[in-house]
Structures are given as structure tokens and as C-alpha cells.
CSV table of C-alpha atoms in Angstrom, one decimal:
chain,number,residue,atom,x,y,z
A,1,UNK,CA,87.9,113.7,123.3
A,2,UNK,CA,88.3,112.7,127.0
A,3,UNK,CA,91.1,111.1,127.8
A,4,UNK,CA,91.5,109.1,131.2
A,5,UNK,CA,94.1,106.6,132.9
A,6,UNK,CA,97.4,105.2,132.5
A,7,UNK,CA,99.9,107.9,131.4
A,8,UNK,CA,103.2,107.1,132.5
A,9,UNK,CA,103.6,103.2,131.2
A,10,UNK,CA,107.4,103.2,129.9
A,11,UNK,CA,108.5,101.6,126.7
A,12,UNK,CA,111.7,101.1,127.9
A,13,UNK,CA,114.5,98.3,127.1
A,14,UNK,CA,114.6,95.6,129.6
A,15,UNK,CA,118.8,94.2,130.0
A,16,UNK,CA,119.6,90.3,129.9
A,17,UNK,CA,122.9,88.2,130.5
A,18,UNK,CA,123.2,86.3,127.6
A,19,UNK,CA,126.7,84.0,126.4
A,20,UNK,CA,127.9,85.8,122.5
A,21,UNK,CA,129.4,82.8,120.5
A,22,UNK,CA,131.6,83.4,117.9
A,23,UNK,CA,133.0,81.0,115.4
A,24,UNK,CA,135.8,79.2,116.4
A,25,UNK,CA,134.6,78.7,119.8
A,26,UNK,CA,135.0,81.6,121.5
A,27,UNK,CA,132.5,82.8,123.6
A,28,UNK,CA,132.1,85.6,126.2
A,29,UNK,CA,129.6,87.3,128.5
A,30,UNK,CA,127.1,90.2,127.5
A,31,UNK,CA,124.6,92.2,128.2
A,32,UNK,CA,121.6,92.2,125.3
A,33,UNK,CA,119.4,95.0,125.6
A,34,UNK,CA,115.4,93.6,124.5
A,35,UNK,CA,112.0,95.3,124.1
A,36,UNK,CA,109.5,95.2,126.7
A,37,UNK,CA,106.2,93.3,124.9
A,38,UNK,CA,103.0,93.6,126.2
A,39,UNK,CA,98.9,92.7,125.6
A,40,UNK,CA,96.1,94.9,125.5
A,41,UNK,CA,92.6,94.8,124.6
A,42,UNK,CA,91.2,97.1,122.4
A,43,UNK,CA,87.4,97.9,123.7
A,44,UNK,CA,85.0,99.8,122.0
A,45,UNK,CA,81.8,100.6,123.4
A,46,UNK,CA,82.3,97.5,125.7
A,47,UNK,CA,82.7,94.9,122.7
A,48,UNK,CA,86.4,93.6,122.0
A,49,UNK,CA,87.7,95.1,118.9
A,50,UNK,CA,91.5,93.8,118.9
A,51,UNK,CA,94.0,91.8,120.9
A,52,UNK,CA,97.4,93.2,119.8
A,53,UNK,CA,100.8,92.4,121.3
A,54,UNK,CA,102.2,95.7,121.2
A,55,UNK,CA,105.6,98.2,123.0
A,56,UNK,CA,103.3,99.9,126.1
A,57,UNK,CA,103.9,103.7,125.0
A,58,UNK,CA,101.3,105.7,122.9
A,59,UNK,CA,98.2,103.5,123.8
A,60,UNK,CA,96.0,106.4,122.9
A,61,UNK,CA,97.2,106.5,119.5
A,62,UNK,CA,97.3,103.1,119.3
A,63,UNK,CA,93.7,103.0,119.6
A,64,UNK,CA,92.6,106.1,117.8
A,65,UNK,CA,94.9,104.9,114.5
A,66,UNK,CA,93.8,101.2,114.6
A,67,UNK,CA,90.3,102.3,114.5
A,68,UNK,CA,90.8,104.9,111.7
A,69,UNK,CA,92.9,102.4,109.9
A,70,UNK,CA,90.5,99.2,110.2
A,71,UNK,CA,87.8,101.9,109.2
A,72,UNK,CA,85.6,102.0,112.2
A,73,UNK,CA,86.0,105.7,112.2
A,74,UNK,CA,86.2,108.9,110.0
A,75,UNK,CA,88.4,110.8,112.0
A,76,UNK,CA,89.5,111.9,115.9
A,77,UNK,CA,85.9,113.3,116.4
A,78,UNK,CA,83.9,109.9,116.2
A,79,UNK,CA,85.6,108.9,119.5
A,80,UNK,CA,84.3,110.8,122.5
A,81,UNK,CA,86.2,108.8,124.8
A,82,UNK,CA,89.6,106.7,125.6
A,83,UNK,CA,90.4,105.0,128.8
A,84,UNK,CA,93.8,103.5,129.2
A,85,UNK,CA,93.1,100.7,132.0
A,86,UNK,CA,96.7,99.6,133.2
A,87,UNK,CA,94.8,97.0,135.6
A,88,UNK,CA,92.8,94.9,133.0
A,89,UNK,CA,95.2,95.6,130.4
A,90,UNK,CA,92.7,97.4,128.1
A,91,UNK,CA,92.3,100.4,125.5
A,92,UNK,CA,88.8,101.2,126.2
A,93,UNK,CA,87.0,103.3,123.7
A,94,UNK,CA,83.8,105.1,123.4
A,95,UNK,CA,82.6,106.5,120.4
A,96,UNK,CA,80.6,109.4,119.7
A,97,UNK,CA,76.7,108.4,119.6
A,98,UNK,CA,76.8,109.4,115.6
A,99,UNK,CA,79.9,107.4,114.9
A,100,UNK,CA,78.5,104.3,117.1
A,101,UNK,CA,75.1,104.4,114.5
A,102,UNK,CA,77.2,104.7,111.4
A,103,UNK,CA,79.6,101.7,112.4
A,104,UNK,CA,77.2,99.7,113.7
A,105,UNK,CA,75.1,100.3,110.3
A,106,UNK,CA,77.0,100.8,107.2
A,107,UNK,CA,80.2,98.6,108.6
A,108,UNK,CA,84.1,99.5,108.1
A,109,UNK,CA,84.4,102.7,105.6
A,110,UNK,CA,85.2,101.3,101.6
A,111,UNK,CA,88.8,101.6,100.6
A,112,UNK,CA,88.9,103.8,97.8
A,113,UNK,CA,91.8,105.4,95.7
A,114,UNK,CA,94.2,108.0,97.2
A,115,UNK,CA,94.7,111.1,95.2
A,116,UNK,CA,98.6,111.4,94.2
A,117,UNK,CA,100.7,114.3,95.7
A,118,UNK,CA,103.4,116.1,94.1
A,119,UNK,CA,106.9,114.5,95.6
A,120,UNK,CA,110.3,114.5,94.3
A,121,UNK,CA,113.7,112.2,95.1
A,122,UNK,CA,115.4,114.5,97.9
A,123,UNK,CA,111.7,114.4,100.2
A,124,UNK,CA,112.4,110.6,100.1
A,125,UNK,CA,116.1,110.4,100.4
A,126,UNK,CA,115.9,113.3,103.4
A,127,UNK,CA,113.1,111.0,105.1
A,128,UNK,CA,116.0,107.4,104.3
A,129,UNK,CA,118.9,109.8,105.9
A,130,UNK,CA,116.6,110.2,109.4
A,131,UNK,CA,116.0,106.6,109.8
A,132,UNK,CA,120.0,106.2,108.8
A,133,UNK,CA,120.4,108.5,112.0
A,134,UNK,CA,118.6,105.9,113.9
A,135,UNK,CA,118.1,107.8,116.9
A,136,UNK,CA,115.1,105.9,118.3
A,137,UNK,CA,115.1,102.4,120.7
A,138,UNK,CA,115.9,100.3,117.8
A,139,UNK,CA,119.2,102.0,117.7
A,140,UNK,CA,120.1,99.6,121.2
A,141,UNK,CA,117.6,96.8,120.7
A,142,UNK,CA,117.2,96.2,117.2
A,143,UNK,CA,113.8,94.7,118.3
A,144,UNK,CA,111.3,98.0,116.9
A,145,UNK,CA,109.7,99.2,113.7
A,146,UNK,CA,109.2,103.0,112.7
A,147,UNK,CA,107.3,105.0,111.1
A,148,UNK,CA,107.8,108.6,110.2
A,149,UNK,CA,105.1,111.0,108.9
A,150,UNK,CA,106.1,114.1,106.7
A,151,UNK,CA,104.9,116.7,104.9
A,152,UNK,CA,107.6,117.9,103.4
A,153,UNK,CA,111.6,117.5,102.7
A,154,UNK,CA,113.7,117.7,106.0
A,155,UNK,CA,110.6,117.7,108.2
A,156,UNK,CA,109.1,114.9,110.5
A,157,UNK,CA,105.6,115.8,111.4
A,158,UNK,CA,105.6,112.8,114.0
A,159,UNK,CA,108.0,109.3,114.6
A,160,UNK,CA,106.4,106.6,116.7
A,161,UNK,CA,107.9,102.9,117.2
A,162,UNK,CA,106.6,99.7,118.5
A,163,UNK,CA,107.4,96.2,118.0
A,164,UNK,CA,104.7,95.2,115.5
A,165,UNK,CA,105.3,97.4,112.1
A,166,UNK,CA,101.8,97.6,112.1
A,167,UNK,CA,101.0,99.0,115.5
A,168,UNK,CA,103.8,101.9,114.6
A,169,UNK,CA,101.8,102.3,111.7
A,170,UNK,CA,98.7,103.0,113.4
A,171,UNK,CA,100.3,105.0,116.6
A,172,UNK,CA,101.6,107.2,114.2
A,173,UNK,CA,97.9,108.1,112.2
A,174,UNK,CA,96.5,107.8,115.7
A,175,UNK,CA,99.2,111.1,116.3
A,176,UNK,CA,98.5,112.8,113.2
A,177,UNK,CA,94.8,112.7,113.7
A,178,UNK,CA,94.6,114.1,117.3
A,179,UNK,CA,97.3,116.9,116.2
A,180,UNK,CA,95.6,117.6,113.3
A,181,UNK,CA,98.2,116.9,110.5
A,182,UNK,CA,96.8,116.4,107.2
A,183,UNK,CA,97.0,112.8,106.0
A,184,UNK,CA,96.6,113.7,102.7
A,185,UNK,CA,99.7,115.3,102.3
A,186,UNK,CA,101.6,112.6,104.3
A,187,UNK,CA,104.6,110.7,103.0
A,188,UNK,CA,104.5,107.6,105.4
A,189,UNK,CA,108.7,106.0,105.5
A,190,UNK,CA,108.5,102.6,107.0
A,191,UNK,CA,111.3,100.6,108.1
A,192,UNK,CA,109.6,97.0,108.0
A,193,UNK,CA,108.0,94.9,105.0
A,194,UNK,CA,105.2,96.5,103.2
A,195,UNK,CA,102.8,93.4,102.7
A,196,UNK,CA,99.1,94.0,101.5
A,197,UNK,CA,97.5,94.8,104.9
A,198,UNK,CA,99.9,97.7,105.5
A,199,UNK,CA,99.2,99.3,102.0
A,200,UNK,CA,95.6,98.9,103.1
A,201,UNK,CA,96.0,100.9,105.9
A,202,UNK,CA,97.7,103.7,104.4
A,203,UNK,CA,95.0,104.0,102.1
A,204,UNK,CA,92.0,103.8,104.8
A,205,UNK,CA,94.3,106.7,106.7
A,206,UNK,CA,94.2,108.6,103.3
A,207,UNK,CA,97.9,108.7,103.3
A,208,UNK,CA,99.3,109.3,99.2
A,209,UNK,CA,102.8,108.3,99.7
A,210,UNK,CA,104.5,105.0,101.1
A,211,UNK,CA,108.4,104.7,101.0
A,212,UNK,CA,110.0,101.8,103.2
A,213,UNK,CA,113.4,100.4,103.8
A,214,UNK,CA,112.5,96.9,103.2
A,215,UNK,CA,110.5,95.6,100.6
A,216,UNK,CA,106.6,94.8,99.2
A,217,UNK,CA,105.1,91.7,98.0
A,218,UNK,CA,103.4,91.5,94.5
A,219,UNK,CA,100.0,91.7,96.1
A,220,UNK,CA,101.0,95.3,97.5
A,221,UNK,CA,102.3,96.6,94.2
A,222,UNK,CA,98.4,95.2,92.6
A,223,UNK,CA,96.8,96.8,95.0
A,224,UNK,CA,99.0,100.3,95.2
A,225,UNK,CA,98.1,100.7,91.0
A,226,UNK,CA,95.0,99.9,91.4
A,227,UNK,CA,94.3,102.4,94.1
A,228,UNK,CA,97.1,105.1,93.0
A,229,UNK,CA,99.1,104.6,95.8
A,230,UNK,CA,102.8,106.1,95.7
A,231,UNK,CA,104.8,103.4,96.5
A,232,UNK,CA,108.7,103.0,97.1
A,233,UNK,CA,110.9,100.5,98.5
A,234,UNK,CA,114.4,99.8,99.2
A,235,UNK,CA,114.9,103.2,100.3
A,236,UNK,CA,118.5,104.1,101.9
A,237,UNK,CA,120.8,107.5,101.9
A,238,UNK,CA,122.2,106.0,98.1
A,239,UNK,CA,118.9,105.6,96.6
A,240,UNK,CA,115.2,103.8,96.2
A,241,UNK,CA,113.3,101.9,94.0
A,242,UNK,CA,109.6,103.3,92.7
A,243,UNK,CA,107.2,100.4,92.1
A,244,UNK,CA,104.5,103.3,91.4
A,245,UNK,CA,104.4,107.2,90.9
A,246,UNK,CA,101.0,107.3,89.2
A,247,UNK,CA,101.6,111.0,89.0
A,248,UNK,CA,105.0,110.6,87.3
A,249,UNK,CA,106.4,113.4,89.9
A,250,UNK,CA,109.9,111.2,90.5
A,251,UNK,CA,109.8,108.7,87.3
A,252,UNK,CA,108.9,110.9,84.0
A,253,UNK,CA,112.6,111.3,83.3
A,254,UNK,CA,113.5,107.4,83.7
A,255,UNK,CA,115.7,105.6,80.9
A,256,UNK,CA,114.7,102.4,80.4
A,257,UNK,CA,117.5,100.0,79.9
A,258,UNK,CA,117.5,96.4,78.3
């Protein structure tokens, strides 16, 4: 895949006087550190794919992961080509001549069940103690979401932010799939909401194994039985809550209570 344009555009925090009131009617100067929001196009063989509002770093996986997610794609090799263009603010992508007949004939790729992966409490509990650590932007900002891709307990196979939860999402597959990490045997830990359209992605990307901080919607927990998706929420250092373990790896031994 060629790669051209734009490489050093800066995700960085951008500082603002602001007036802190407190109750009582105290008030004082600060200094309130925000994120940086931007707009890009997403191109793809000259037709616009995608407006997203988006943090400027990791435009290439950006790309790469929102097609794979959406299904446009079946992986890194159906895109021959991605141009960052800082002046017209676009992502422009060409696909491979195969991939571009495929898409244009059959449409987005089905969604269809995930195969469960063996998992236990301490991979998800070593993944909640990371994002405890919060060593990323949010840490100053409290304005980005994260994802973190692993493979296993105690290791991060690759951590990218943004300020949409679902543009992490997608910079994060877009990483995996140009370094080659297996998807497969991904547990994906989220820090945002896991509604519907999130759960879809994960599935599209092939990904077995959701965990978040916050929380799912009724729709997500449908949708992750009827498509075998390992889902968790709730997740912090003192524990987590399984909504569905359809290989029983983490829940077989559960007591139920009245």
C-alpha cells in the first residue's frame, strides 16, 4: 500500500482561560486544557465515503479501519493507495482494481457471527488496570475515547484515541490490519458506551471479545447473542459485568443468587 502526504499533523491539546465557579460563589482563574477537533473527508476512488469530525493523528488508520469496519474492504490489501491531503482536508483512498469490482458489485461484506475465544477474568481486569493508568491525552483533557487491542493478559498490541469512540475504534483496526495483528484473537477494551453500531463494527473487524468501561444498550446485548459476541461492561480494576460469554470461558462457575 502507498502511502503519501500529511505526516506530521499533531493531535495535541490546545490551552484556554476559562473562570472555575464553585458553590458558594467563589470563583478563580484557570487554564482548561481541550482537544483539537477537526473535519475530513474520507474519498475513495474519487466518491465521498464519510464526513467524520475526528482528533487529526492516525488519518491512515482512520481510513483503512472505517473501511474495514463499514465493510468496503476485506482487509489492508484491497487498498492500493492512501493520500492524506492536509490542504482539502481529505483521506483519499484508492482501492485495489479487484477490491473496487467486488464493492462496487456485491456491496458492504454481510455481518456474520464471530467465533468465541478462550478468555479468563485477569486478561480483562489487566486490560481495566491500563486504562486505570490513564497515560494517554484524556489523562489532561478528559475530552478522548480509547481503545486498546490485546492478545493476551498484560499485553497491548496497539492504543489509539480520538474524540469520537468510534473513530478510536476504527484507528485502532485500521493499526492492527496494516501491522498484521490477528483480529481474531483481539480483546477490544473501550472506554466509551457500547451502543449497536460499535458492536457492529467489532464484528465486521472480526474482533471475538468486547470489554468497555461504560455501558451497552439492550439492542447491543441482542445483537452480541445473536452473533456470539463476548461482551463485558462496567469494567474497572474491582471487577466487570459479562452480558455474554457464549463460550462460558469466565461465567461457567457463576452462582446465581435470588
Amino acid at each position: 500500500m502507498e502511502v503519501l502526504g500529511a505526516f506530521d499533523l499533531r493531535d495535541e491539546p490546545v490551552d484556554y482561560a476559562a473562570v472555575r465557579c464553585v458553590p458558594g460563589g467563589g470563583m478563580r482563574h484557570v487554564s482548561d486544557a481541550v482537544q483539537r477537533e477537526s473535519c475530513f473527508s474520507i474519498v475513495v476512488d474519487g466518491k465521498p465515503f464519510a464526513e467524520v469530525g475526528c482528533s487529526a493523528g492516525a488519518l491512515v488508520d482512520l481510513a483503512v479501519g472505517r473501511l474495514f469496519t463499514d465493510g468496503a474492504i476485506e482487509g489492508a490489501g484491497d487498498v492500493a493507495r492512501v493520500f492524506v491531503n492536509e490542504r482539502d482536508a481529505a483521506i483519499e483512498v484508492g482501492l485495489a482494481p479487484a477490491a473496487r469490482e467486488r464493492y462496487a458489485r456485491e456491496g458492504p461484506r454481510p455481518l456474520r457471527p464471530v467465533r468465541p475465544i478462550r478468555w479468563d477474568a485477569e486478561w480483562a481486569f489487566s486490560m481495566a488496570r491500563t486504562f486505570a493508568e490513564d497515560k494517554t491525552s484524556h489523562r489532561r483533557t478528559r475530552g478522548v475515547h480509547s481503545v486498546h487491542l490485546s492478545t493476551r493478559a498484560g499485553e497491548v498490541a496497539c492504543c489509539r484515541e480520538d474524540i469520537g469512540r468510534h473513530n478510536a475504534f476504527d484507528k485502532a483496526v485500521g493499526h492492527a490490519l496494516l501491522a498484521g495483528v490477528d483480529l481474531a484473537r483481539c480483546m477490544a477494551f473501550l472506554s466509551g458506551r457500547v451502543p449497536l453500531d460499535m458492536a457492529e463494527k467489532a464484528v465486521r473487524a472480526g474482533i471475538p471479545l468486547v470489554v468497555s468501561k461504560a455501558v451497552a444498550t439492550d439492542r447491543t446485548v441482542e445483537f452480541a447473542r445473536a452473533c456470539r459476541l463476548t461482551l463485558a461492561c462496567s469494567a474497572t480494576p474491582e471487577g466487570f459485568d459479562v452480558l455474554n460469554d457464549p463460550g462460558r470461558f469466565v461465567t461457567r462457575r457463576a452462582v446465581r443468587t435470588a
